[in-house]
Amino acid sequence: MGQDDVSFRLNLRVKKPCVLKGYCGSISVSHVPCQGEVFLDRVLENGYEFRVDHFSKGSGERCTPGAGEVFIPQPDQTLLYKATYFPHAQGILRRTGD
């Protein structure tokens, strides 16, 4: 959910192997819309921070490249998502397939 109380769908696809500073997959956010590639920017004490870049042609004007997409593994096999930039957003991601 975004800071403005708007719910949205976020899809994250991470390929193996995913190495530090390397290309790791794709991300899309429904309400902006944004679709881009993710790169592992930092390994945190409790999770991972990704940088987004190379947005698809259909992405909106508000899509800007950079780090700040944080994913923290949870005990129930979900991921806690936090956007560390403005507007802040957070939510829980659930695995939908391999």
mmCIF file of N, CA, C and O in Angstrom:
data_model
loop_
_atom_site.group_PDB
_atom_site.id
_atom_site.type_symbol
_atom_site.label_atom_id
_atom_site.label_comp_id
_atom_site.label_asym_id
_atom_site.label_seq_id
_atom_site.Cartn_x
_atom_site.Cartn_y
_atom_site.Cartn_z
ATOM 1 N N MET A 1 0.856 -1.166 0.000
ATOM 2 C CA MET A 1 0.000 0.000 0.000
ATOM 3 C C MET A 1 0.898 1.223 0.000
ATOM 4 O O MET A 1 1.887 1.288 0.710
ATOM 5 N N GLY A 2 0.518 2.200 -0.794
ATOM 6 C CA GLY A 2 1.287 3.425 -0.888
ATOM 7 C C GLY A 2 0.984 4.385 0.241
ATOM 8 O O GLY A 2 0.014 4.243 0.981
ATOM 9 N N GLN A 3 1.816 5.397 0.353
ATOM 10 C CA GLN A 3 1.676 6.401 1.391
ATOM 11 C C GLN A 3 0.332 7.125 1.291
ATOM 12 O O GLN A 3 -0.227 7.562 2.281
ATOM 13 N N ASP A 4 -0.216 7.197 0.094
ATOM 14 C CA ASP A 4 -1.499 7.854 -0.120
ATOM 15 C C ASP A 4 -2.676 6.895 0.060
ATOM 16 O O ASP A 4 -3.771 7.165 -0.394
ATOM 17 N N ASP A 5 -2.449 5.773 0.728
ATOM 18 C CA ASP A 5 -3.457 4.737 1.002
ATOM 19 C C ASP A 5 -4.024 4.092 -0.252
ATOM 20 O O ASP A 5 -5.131 3.571 -0.237
ATOM 21 N N VAL A 6 -3.276 4.106 -1.339
ATOM 22 C CA VAL A 6 -3.691 3.453 -2.577
ATOM 23 C C VAL A 6 -3.070 2.062 -2.602
ATOM 24 O O VAL A 6 -1.860 1.909 -2.423
ATOM 25 N N SER A 7 -3.899 1.050 -2.785
ATOM 26 C CA SER A 7 -3.398 -0.316 -2.915
ATOM 27 C C SER A 7 -2.979 -0.553 -4.357
ATOM 28 O O SER A 7 -3.590 -0.011 -5.285
ATOM 29 N N PHE A 8 -1.936 -1.339 -4.545
ATOM 30 C CA PHE A 8 -1.480 -1.641 -5.893
ATOM 31 C C PHE A 8 -0.839 -3.016 -5.929
ATOM 32 O O PHE A 8 -0.506 -3.579 -4.898
ATOM 33 N N ARG A 9 -0.665 -3.524 -7.126
ATOM 34 C CA ARG A 9 -0.053 -4.832 -7.332
ATOM 35 C C ARG A 9 1.394 -4.626 -7.763
ATOM 36 O O ARG A 9 1.678 -3.825 -8.641
ATOM 37 N N LEU A 10 2.296 -5.344 -7.121
ATOM 38 C CA LEU A 10 3.709 -5.315 -7.469
ATOM 39 C C LEU A 10 4.125 -6.739 -7.799
ATOM 40 O O LEU A 10 3.863 -7.657 -7.017
ATOM 41 N N ASN A 11 4.726 -6.929 -8.956
ATOM 42 C CA ASN A 11 5.241 -8.243 -9.351
ATOM 43 C C ASN A 11 6.752 -8.164 -9.422
ATOM 44 O O ASN A 11 7.299 -7.243 -10.044
ATOM 45 N N LEU A 12 7.416 -9.111 -8.803
ATOM 46 C CA LEU A 12 8.868 -9.197 -8.811
ATOM 47 C C LEU A 12 9.252 -10.580 -9.312
ATOM 48 O O LEU A 12 8.758 -11.584 -8.800
ATOM 49 N N ARG A 13 10.112 -10.620 -10.309
ATOM 50 C CA ARG A 13 10.639 -11.895 -10.813
ATOM 51 C C ARG A 13 12.143 -11.843 -10.677
ATOM 52 O O ARG A 13 12.782 -10.959 -11.246
ATOM 53 N N VAL A 14 12.690 -12.769 -9.912
ATOM 54 C CA VAL A 14 14.126 -12.821 -9.679
ATOM 55 C C VAL A 14 14.669 -14.116 -10.260
ATOM 56 O O VAL A 14 14.160 -15.190 -9.973
ATOM 57 N N LYS A 15 15.700 -13.992 -11.088
ATOM 58 C CA LYS A 15 16.324 -15.167 -11.703
ATOM 59 C C LYS A 15 17.476 -15.642 -10.835
ATOM 60 O O LYS A 15 17.985 -14.903 -9.998
ATOM 61 N N LYS A 16 17.861 -16.864 -11.014
ATOM 62 C CA LYS A 16 19.022 -17.420 -10.335
ATOM 63 C C LYS A 16 20.114 -17.618 -11.367
ATOM 64 O O LYS A 16 19.821 -18.065 -12.475
ATOM 65 N N PRO A 17 21.359 -17.294 -11.103
ATOM 66 C CA PRO A 17 21.823 -16.632 -9.889
ATOM 67 C C PRO A 17 21.559 -15.128 -9.951
ATOM 68 O O PRO A 17 21.488 -14.542 -11.025
ATOM 69 N N CYS A 18 21.435 -14.541 -8.802
ATOM 70 C CA CYS A 18 21.282 -13.094 -8.662
ATOM 71 C C CYS A 18 22.496 -12.628 -7.875
ATOM 72 O O CYS A 18 22.633 -12.956 -6.701
ATOM 73 N N VAL A 19 23.393 -11.898 -8.514
ATOM 74 C CA VAL A 19 24.654 -11.515 -7.880
ATOM 75 C C VAL A 19 24.690 -10.012 -7.641
ATOM 76 O O VAL A 19 24.032 -9.242 -8.341
ATOM 77 N N LEU A 20 25.468 -9.597 -6.665
ATOM 78 C CA LEU A 20 25.607 -8.204 -6.293
ATOM 79 C C LEU A 20 25.994 -7.360 -7.501
ATOM 80 O O LEU A 20 26.919 -7.703 -8.235
ATOM 81 N N LYS A 21 25.240 -6.291 -7.714
ATOM 82 C CA LYS A 21 25.400 -5.322 -8.811
ATOM 83 C C LYS A 21 24.996 -5.883 -10.168
ATOM 84 O O LYS A 21 25.104 -5.211 -11.177
ATOM 85 N N GLY A 22 24.515 -7.124 -10.206
ATOM 86 C CA GLY A 22 24.146 -7.750 -11.461
ATOM 87 C C GLY A 22 22.656 -7.685 -11.741
ATOM 88 O O GLY A 22 21.841 -7.429 -10.861
ATOM 89 N N TYR A 23 22.316 -7.940 -13.004
ATOM 90 C CA TYR A 23 20.916 -8.032 -13.434
ATOM 91 C C TYR A 23 20.285 -9.236 -12.759
ATOM 92 O O TYR A 23 20.843 -10.328 -12.752
ATOM 93 N N CYS A 24 19.092 -9.021 -12.164
ATOM 94 C CA CYS A 24 18.455 -10.106 -11.420
ATOM 95 C C CYS A 24 17.045 -10.444 -11.877
ATOM 96 O O CYS A 24 16.483 -11.425 -11.418
ATOM 97 N N GLY A 25 16.439 -9.638 -12.725
ATOM 98 C CA GLY A 25 15.086 -9.949 -13.156
ATOM 99 C C GLY A 25 14.288 -8.712 -13.470
ATOM 100 O O GLY A 25 14.820 -7.717 -13.951
ATOM 101 N N SER A 26 12.984 -8.770 -13.154
ATOM 102 C CA SER A 26 12.091 -7.674 -13.528
ATOM 103 C C SER A 26 11.132 -7.329 -12.396
ATOM 104 O O SER A 26 10.888 -8.118 -11.495
ATOM 105 N N ILE A 27 10.599 -6.118 -12.500
ATOM 106 C CA ILE A 27 9.618 -5.634 -11.533
ATOM 107 C C ILE A 27 8.560 -4.853 -12.298
ATOM 108 O O ILE A 27 8.849 -4.216 -13.305
ATOM 109 N N SER A 28 7.326 -4.940 -11.822
ATOM 110 C CA SER A 28 6.255 -4.120 -12.391
ATOM 111 C C SER A 28 5.338 -3.662 -11.263
ATOM 112 O O SER A 28 5.110 -4.392 -10.301
ATOM 113 N N VAL A 29 4.879 -2.443 -11.400
ATOM 114 C CA VAL A 29 3.975 -1.837 -10.427
ATOM 115 C C VAL A 29 2.746 -1.386 -11.200
ATOM 116 O O VAL A 29 2.849 -0.603 -12.152
ATOM 117 N N SER A 30 1.580 -1.854 -10.784
ATOM 118 C CA SER A 30 0.357 -1.680 -11.556
ATOM 119 C C SER A 30 -0.136 -0.253 -11.689
ATOM 120 O O SER A 30 -0.552 0.164 -12.755
ATOM 121 N N HIS A 31 -0.134 0.519 -10.626
ATOM 122 C CA HIS A 31 -0.841 1.796 -10.655
ATOM 123 C C HIS A 31 -0.038 2.952 -11.235
ATOM 124 O O HIS A 31 -0.595 4.011 -11.472
ATOM 125 N N VAL A 32 1.244 2.796 -11.514
ATOM 126 C CA VAL A 32 2.031 3.939 -11.988
ATOM 127 C C VAL A 32 1.853 4.159 -13.493
ATOM 128 O O VAL A 32 1.578 5.311 -13.853
ATOM 129 N N PRO A 33 1.919 3.307 -14.380
ATOM 130 C CA PRO A 33 2.502 1.966 -14.346
ATOM 131 C C PRO A 33 4.015 2.029 -14.577
ATOM 132 O O PRO A 33 4.506 2.932 -15.242
ATOM 133 N N CYS A 34 4.736 1.075 -14.007
ATOM 134 C CA CYS A 34 6.183 0.945 -14.214
ATOM 135 C C CYS A 34 6.524 -0.514 -14.452
ATOM 136 O O CYS A 34 6.029 -1.381 -13.732
ATOM 137 N N GLN A 35 7.354 -0.734 -15.447
ATOM 138 C CA GLN A 35 7.910 -2.065 -15.695
ATOM 139 C C GLN A 35 9.373 -1.869 -16.029
ATOM 140 O O GLN A 35 9.705 -1.108 -16.940
ATOM 141 N N GLY A 36 10.248 -2.511 -15.252
ATOM 142 C CA GLY A 36 11.668 -2.340 -15.482
ATOM 143 C C GLY A 36 12.466 -3.548 -15.046
ATOM 144 O O GLY A 36 11.915 -4.559 -14.628
ATOM 145 N N GLU A 37 13.786 -3.409 -15.152
ATOM 146 C CA GLU A 37 14.696 -4.467 -14.754
ATOM 147 C C GLU A 37 15.235 -4.159 -13.363
ATOM 148 O O GLU A 37 15.406 -2.995 -13.004
ATOM 149 N N VAL A 38 15.496 -5.216 -12.577
ATOM 150 C CA VAL A 38 16.047 -5.038 -11.238
ATOM 151 C C VAL A 38 17.475 -5.568 -11.173
ATOM 152 O O VAL A 38 17.815 -6.564 -11.819
ATOM 153 N N PHE A 39 18.278 -4.861 -10.381
ATOM 154 C CA PHE A 39 19.678 -5.188 -10.160
ATOM 155 C C PHE A 39 19.907 -5.203 -8.660
ATOM 156 O O PHE A 39 19.453 -4.288 -7.960
ATOM 157 N N LEU A 40 20.609 -6.213 -8.145
ATOM 158 C CA LEU A 40 20.864 -6.305 -6.716
ATOM 159 C C LEU A 40 21.872 -5.224 -6.331
ATOM 160 O O LEU A 40 23.037 -5.283 -6.709
ATOM 161 N N ASP A 41 21.415 -4.215 -5.598
ATOM 162 C CA ASP A 41 22.240 -3.076 -5.235
ATOM 163 C C ASP A 41 23.021 -3.320 -3.947
ATOM 164 O O ASP A 41 24.201 -3.012 -3.871
ATOM 165 N N ARG A 42 22.328 -3.867 -2.933
ATOM 166 C CA ARG A 42 22.979 -4.114 -1.631
ATOM 167 C C ARG A 42 22.356 -5.315 -0.953
ATOM 168 O O ARG A 42 21.159 -5.542 -1.072
ATOM 169 N N VAL A 43 23.189 -6.043 -0.223
ATOM 170 C CA VAL A 43 22.694 -7.093 0.662
ATOM 171 C C VAL A 43 22.652 -6.467 2.049
ATOM 172 O O VAL A 43 23.662 -5.983 2.559
ATOM 173 N N LEU A 44 21.468 -6.422 2.627
ATOM 174 C CA LEU A 44 21.261 -5.817 3.936
ATOM 175 C C LEU A 44 21.383 -6.886 5.023
ATOM 176 O O LEU A 44 21.405 -8.086 4.725
ATOM 177 N N GLU A 45 21.401 -6.452 6.252
ATOM 178 C CA GLU A 45 21.473 -7.397 7.372
ATOM 179 C C GLU A 45 20.300 -8.372 7.364
ATOM 180 O O GLU A 45 20.445 -9.539 7.666
ATOM 181 N N ASN A 46 19.111 -7.886 6.971
ATOM 182 C CA ASN A 46 17.912 -8.725 7.025
ATOM 183 C C ASN A 46 17.193 -8.848 5.684
ATOM 184 O O ASN A 46 16.069 -9.335 5.635
ATOM 185 N N GLY A 47 17.806 -8.395 4.594
ATOM 186 C CA GLY A 47 17.112 -8.454 3.308
ATOM 187 C C GLY A 47 17.987 -7.996 2.155
ATOM 188 O O GLY A 47 19.214 -8.074 2.220
ATOM 189 N N TYR A 48 17.326 -7.459 1.133
ATOM 190 C CA TYR A 48 18.002 -7.106 -0.110
ATOM 191 C C TYR A 48 17.435 -5.801 -0.646
ATOM 192 O O TYR A 48 16.230 -5.570 -0.600
ATOM 193 N N GLU A 49 18.317 -4.958 -1.178
ATOM 194 C CA GLU A 49 17.877 -3.726 -1.816
ATOM 195 C C GLU A 49 18.205 -3.808 -3.300
ATOM 196 O O GLU A 49 19.340 -4.091 -3.688
ATOM 197 N N PHE A 50 17.183 -3.552 -4.105
ATOM 198 C CA PHE A 50 17.337 -3.600 -5.550
ATOM 199 C C PHE A 50 17.281 -2.197 -6.148
ATOM 200 O O PHE A 50 16.627 -1.305 -5.613
ATOM 201 N N ARG A 51 17.960 -2.050 -7.268
ATOM 202 C CA ARG A 51 17.913 -0.839 -8.075
ATOM 203 C C ARG A 51 17.085 -1.167 -9.310
ATOM 204 O O ARG A 51 17.216 -2.250 -9.886
ATOM 205 N N VAL A 52 16.232 -0.251 -9.727
ATOM 206 C CA VAL A 52 15.400 -0.453 -10.911
ATOM 207 C C VAL A 52 15.901 0.458 -12.027
ATOM 208 O O VAL A 52 16.250 1.618 -11.788
ATOM 209 N N ASP A 53 15.931 -0.068 -13.251
ATOM 210 C CA ASP A 53 16.391 0.700 -14.409
ATOM 211 C C ASP A 53 15.813 0.068 -15.672
ATOM 212 O O ASP A 53 15.136 -0.956 -15.601
ATOM 213 N N HIS A 54 16.094 0.679 -16.802
ATOM 214 C CA HIS A 54 15.688 0.173 -18.115
ATOM 215 C C HIS A 54 14.178 -0.083 -18.176
ATOM 216 O O HIS A 54 13.730 -1.209 -18.404
ATOM 217 N N PHE A 55 13.403 0.958 -17.967
ATOM 218 C CA PHE A 55 11.948 0.843 -17.976
ATOM 219 C C PHE A 55 11.435 0.554 -19.372
ATOM 220 O O PHE A 55 11.985 1.037 -20.362
ATOM 221 N N SER A 56 10.350 -0.209 -19.450
ATOM 222 C CA SER A 56 9.753 -0.535 -20.742
ATOM 223 C C SER A 56 9.104 0.708 -21.336
ATOM 224 O O SER A 56 8.823 1.692 -20.642
ATOM 225 N N LYS A 57 8.853 0.655 -22.619
ATOM 226 C CA LYS A 57 8.287 1.777 -23.365
ATOM 227 C C LYS A 57 6.938 2.235 -22.806
ATOM 228 O O LYS A 57 6.622 3.403 -22.823
ATOM 229 N N GLY A 58 6.148 1.317 -22.273
ATOM 230 C CA GLY A 58 4.822 1.643 -21.768
ATOM 231 C C GLY A 58 4.793 2.169 -20.338
ATOM 232 O O GLY A 58 3.734 2.412 -19.783
ATOM 233 N N SER A 59 5.962 2.374 -19.732
ATOM 234 C CA SER A 59 6.013 2.848 -18.349
ATOM 235 C C SER A 59 5.678 4.334 -18.262
ATOM 236 O O SER A 59 5.913 5.097 -19.197
ATOM 237 N N GLY A 60 5.145 4.742 -17.114
ATOM 238 C CA GLY A 60 4.726 6.120 -16.915
ATOM 239 C C GLY A 60 5.879 7.074 -16.648
ATOM 240 O O GLY A 60 7.016 6.658 -16.401
ATOM 241 N N GLU A 61 5.574 8.362 -16.674
ATOM 242 C CA GLU A 61 6.568 9.411 -16.462
ATOM 243 C C GLU A 61 7.155 9.395 -15.060
ATOM 244 O O GLU A 61 8.263 9.882 -14.843
ATOM 245 N N ARG A 62 6.421 8.888 -14.093
ATOM 246 C CA ARG A 62 6.891 8.883 -12.707
ATOM 247 C C ARG A 62 7.924 7.802 -12.419
ATOM 248 O O ARG A 62 8.477 7.753 -11.332
ATOM 249 N N CYS A 63 8.206 6.938 -13.381
ATOM 250 C CA CYS A 63 9.198 5.869 -13.199
ATOM 251 C C CYS A 63 10.594 6.472 -13.311
ATOM 252 O O CYS A 63 10.951 7.006 -14.352
ATOM 253 N N THR A 64 11.349 6.392 -12.239
ATOM 254 C CA THR A 64 12.714 6.921 -12.253
ATOM 255 C C THR A 64 13.681 5.836 -11.811
ATOM 256 O O THR A 64 13.392 5.070 -10.889
ATOM 257 N N PRO A 65 14.838 5.753 -12.469
ATOM 258 C CA PRO A 65 15.804 4.726 -12.107
ATOM 259 C C PRO A 65 16.424 5.005 -10.749
ATOM 260 O O PRO A 65 16.502 6.154 -10.310
ATOM 261 N N GLY A 66 16.839 3.940 -10.081
ATOM 262 C CA GLY A 66 17.546 4.088 -8.815
ATOM 263 C C GLY A 66 17.245 2.966 -7.851
ATOM 264 O O GLY A 66 16.390 2.116 -8.080
ATOM 265 N N ALA A 67 17.988 3.001 -6.737
ATOM 266 C CA ALA A 67 17.829 2.004 -5.685
ATOM 267 C C ALA A 67 16.677 2.404 -4.772
ATOM 268 O O ALA A 67 16.098 3.472 -4.913
ATOM 269 N N GLY A 68 16.350 1.539 -3.836
ATOM 270 C CA GLY A 68 15.318 1.849 -2.860
ATOM 271 C C GLY A 68 14.193 0.845 -2.774
ATOM 272 O O GLY A 68 13.263 1.013 -1.999
ATOM 273 N N GLU A 69 14.272 -0.226 -3.562
ATOM 274 C CA GLU A 69 13.272 -1.293 -3.501
ATOM 275 C C GLU A 69 13.814 -2.354 -2.551
ATOM 276 O O GLU A 69 14.731 -3.102 -2.901
ATOM 277 N N VAL A 70 13.308 -2.412 -1.318
ATOM 278 C CA VAL A 70 13.831 -3.304 -0.291
ATOM 279 C C VAL A 70 12.865 -4.464 -0.076
ATOM 280 O O VAL A 70 11.655 -4.258 0.076
ATOM 281 N N PHE A 71 13.424 -5.667 -0.036
ATOM 282 C CA PHE A 71 12.659 -6.888 0.172
ATOM 283 C C PHE A 71 13.276 -7.645 1.340
ATOM 284 O O PHE A 71 14.464 -7.949 1.323
ATOM 285 N N ILE A 72 12.446 -7.961 2.342
ATOM 286 C CA ILE A 72 12.914 -8.628 3.548
ATOM 287 C C ILE A 72 12.175 -9.958 3.692
ATOM 288 O O ILE A 72 10.947 -9.971 3.871
ATOM 289 N N PRO A 73 12.892 -11.095 3.584
ATOM 290 C CA PRO A 73 12.248 -12.404 3.747
ATOM 291 C C PRO A 73 11.601 -12.533 5.126
ATOM 292 O O PRO A 73 12.174 -12.122 6.132
ATOM 293 N N GLN A 74 10.414 -13.120 5.151
ATOM 294 C CA GLN A 74 9.660 -13.330 6.385
ATOM 295 C C GLN A 74 9.599 -14.823 6.704
ATOM 296 O O GLN A 74 9.727 -15.662 5.805
ATOM 297 N N PRO A 75 9.381 -15.176 7.963
ATOM 298 C CA PRO A 75 9.329 -16.594 8.360
ATOM 299 C C PRO A 75 8.269 -17.407 7.622
ATOM 300 O O PRO A 75 8.421 -18.611 7.448
ATOM 301 N N ASP A 76 7.192 -16.761 7.168
ATOM 302 C CA ASP A 76 6.111 -17.493 6.489
ATOM 303 C C ASP A 76 6.319 -17.591 4.971
ATOM 304 O O ASP A 76 5.379 -17.844 4.229
ATOM 305 N N GLN A 77 7.551 -17.370 4.506
ATOM 306 C CA GLN A 77 7.930 -17.482 3.099
ATOM 307 C C GLN A 77 7.417 -16.327 2.231
ATOM 308 O O GLN A 77 7.444 -16.408 1.006
ATOM 309 N N THR A 78 6.923 -15.248 2.849
ATOM 310 C CA THR A 78 6.547 -14.049 2.104
ATOM 311 C C THR A 78 7.729 -13.082 2.135
ATOM 312 O O THR A 78 8.741 -13.327 2.784
ATOM 313 N N LEU A 79 7.571 -11.959 1.399
ATOM 314 C CA LEU A 79 8.565 -10.897 1.418
ATOM 315 C C LEU A 79 7.897 -9.608 1.877
ATOM 316 O O LEU A 79 6.843 -9.239 1.360
ATOM 317 N N LEU A 80 8.498 -8.939 2.823
ATOM 318 C CA LEU A 80 8.057 -7.602 3.202
ATOM 319 C C LEU A 80 8.705 -6.649 2.217
ATOM 320 O O LEU A 80 9.921 -6.678 2.024
ATOM 321 N N TYR A 81 7.894 -5.828 1.556
ATOM 322 C CA TYR A 81 8.385 -4.858 0.577
ATOM 323 C C TYR A 81 8.315 -3.470 1.176
ATOM 324 O O TYR A 81 7.310 -3.102 1.797
ATOM 325 N N LYS A 82 9.387 -2.687 0.985
ATOM 326 C CA LYS A 82 9.401 -1.298 1.418
ATOM 327 C C LYS A 82 10.070 -0.458 0.341
ATOM 328 O O LYS A 82 11.168 -0.789 -0.108
ATOM 329 N N ALA A 83 9.414 0.619 -0.053
ATOM 330 C CA ALA A 83 10.033 1.607 -0.926
ATOM 331 C C ALA A 83 10.637 2.663 -0.010
ATOM 332 O O ALA A 83 9.928 3.265 0.791
ATOM 333 N N THR A 84 11.940 2.877 -0.110
ATOM 334 C CA THR A 84 12.614 3.788 0.801
ATOM 335 C C THR A 84 12.630 5.227 0.294
ATOM 336 O O THR A 84 13.148 6.103 0.947
ATOM 337 N N TYR A 85 12.049 5.481 -0.862
ATOM 338 C CA TYR A 85 11.989 6.810 -1.459
ATOM 339 C C TYR A 85 10.567 7.340 -1.357
ATOM 340 O O TYR A 85 9.640 6.596 -1.041
ATOM 341 N N PHE A 86 10.377 8.607 -1.663
ATOM 342 C CA PHE A 86 9.047 9.206 -1.619
ATOM 343 C C PHE A 86 8.338 8.977 -2.946
ATOM 344 O O PHE A 86 8.956 9.131 -3.994
ATOM 345 N N PRO A 87 7.083 8.631 -2.994
ATOM 346 C CA PRO A 87 6.208 8.354 -1.865
ATOM 347 C C PRO A 87 6.467 6.950 -1.319
ATOM 348 O O PRO A 87 6.604 6.000 -2.070
ATOM 349 N N HIS A 88 6.570 6.852 -0.022
ATOM 350 C CA HIS A 88 6.856 5.573 0.632
ATOM 351 C C HIS A 88 5.703 4.594 0.424
ATOM 352 O O HIS A 88 4.553 4.993 0.343
ATOM 353 N N ALA A 89 6.059 3.335 0.335
ATOM 354 C CA ALA A 89 5.051 2.283 0.184
ATOM 355 C C ALA A 89 5.596 1.033 0.869
ATOM 356 O O ALA A 89 6.802 0.870 1.016
ATOM 357 N N GLN A 90 4.687 0.180 1.280
ATOM 358 C CA GLN A 90 5.103 -1.114 1.819
ATOM 359 C C GLN A 90 3.963 -2.109 1.696
ATOM 360 O O GLN A 90 2.808 -1.728 1.531
ATOM 361 N N GLY A 91 4.317 -3.380 1.742
ATOM 362 C CA GLY A 91 3.317 -4.426 1.647
ATOM 363 C C GLY A 91 3.975 -5.787 1.728
ATOM 364 O O GLY A 91 5.183 -5.910 1.899
ATOM 365 N N ILE A 92 3.177 -6.807 1.589
ATOM 366 C CA ILE A 92 3.627 -8.192 1.649
ATOM 367 C C ILE A 92 3.483 -8.806 0.265
ATOM 368 O O ILE A 92 2.433 -8.712 -0.369
ATOM 369 N N LEU A 93 4.547 -9.457 -0.204
ATOM 370 C CA LEU A 93 4.523 -10.164 -1.476
ATOM 371 C C LEU A 93 4.457 -11.650 -1.205
ATOM 372 O O LEU A 93 5.146 -12.173 -0.332
ATOM 373 N N ARG A 94 3.619 -12.324 -1.970
ATOM 374 C CA ARG A 94 3.469 -13.770 -1.854
ATOM 375 C C ARG A 94 3.915 -14.427 -3.160
ATOM 376 O O ARG A 94 3.628 -13.922 -4.236
ATOM 377 N N ARG A 95 4.564 -15.548 -3.036
ATOM 378 C CA ARG A 95 5.047 -16.280 -4.200
ATOM 379 C C ARG A 95 3.869 -16.857 -4.974
ATOM 380 O O ARG A 95 2.957 -17.447 -4.392
ATOM 381 N N THR A 96 3.902 -16.713 -6.302
ATOM 382 C CA THR A 96 2.803 -17.224 -7.103
ATOM 383 C C THR A 96 3.221 -18.363 -8.012
ATOM 384 O O THR A 96 2.396 -18.964 -8.657
ATOM 385 N N GLY A 97 4.495 -18.640 -8.131
ATOM 386 C CA GLY A 97 4.949 -19.730 -8.995
ATOM 387 C C GLY A 97 6.446 -19.709 -9.156
ATOM 388 O O GLY A 97 7.131 -18.814 -8.687
ATOM 389 N N ASP A 98 6.955 -20.717 -9.844
ATOM 390 C CA ASP A 98 8.417 -20.798 -10.056
ATOM 391 C C ASP A 98 8.797 -20.349 -11.431
ATOM 392 O O ASP A 98 8.165 -20.452 -12.380
#
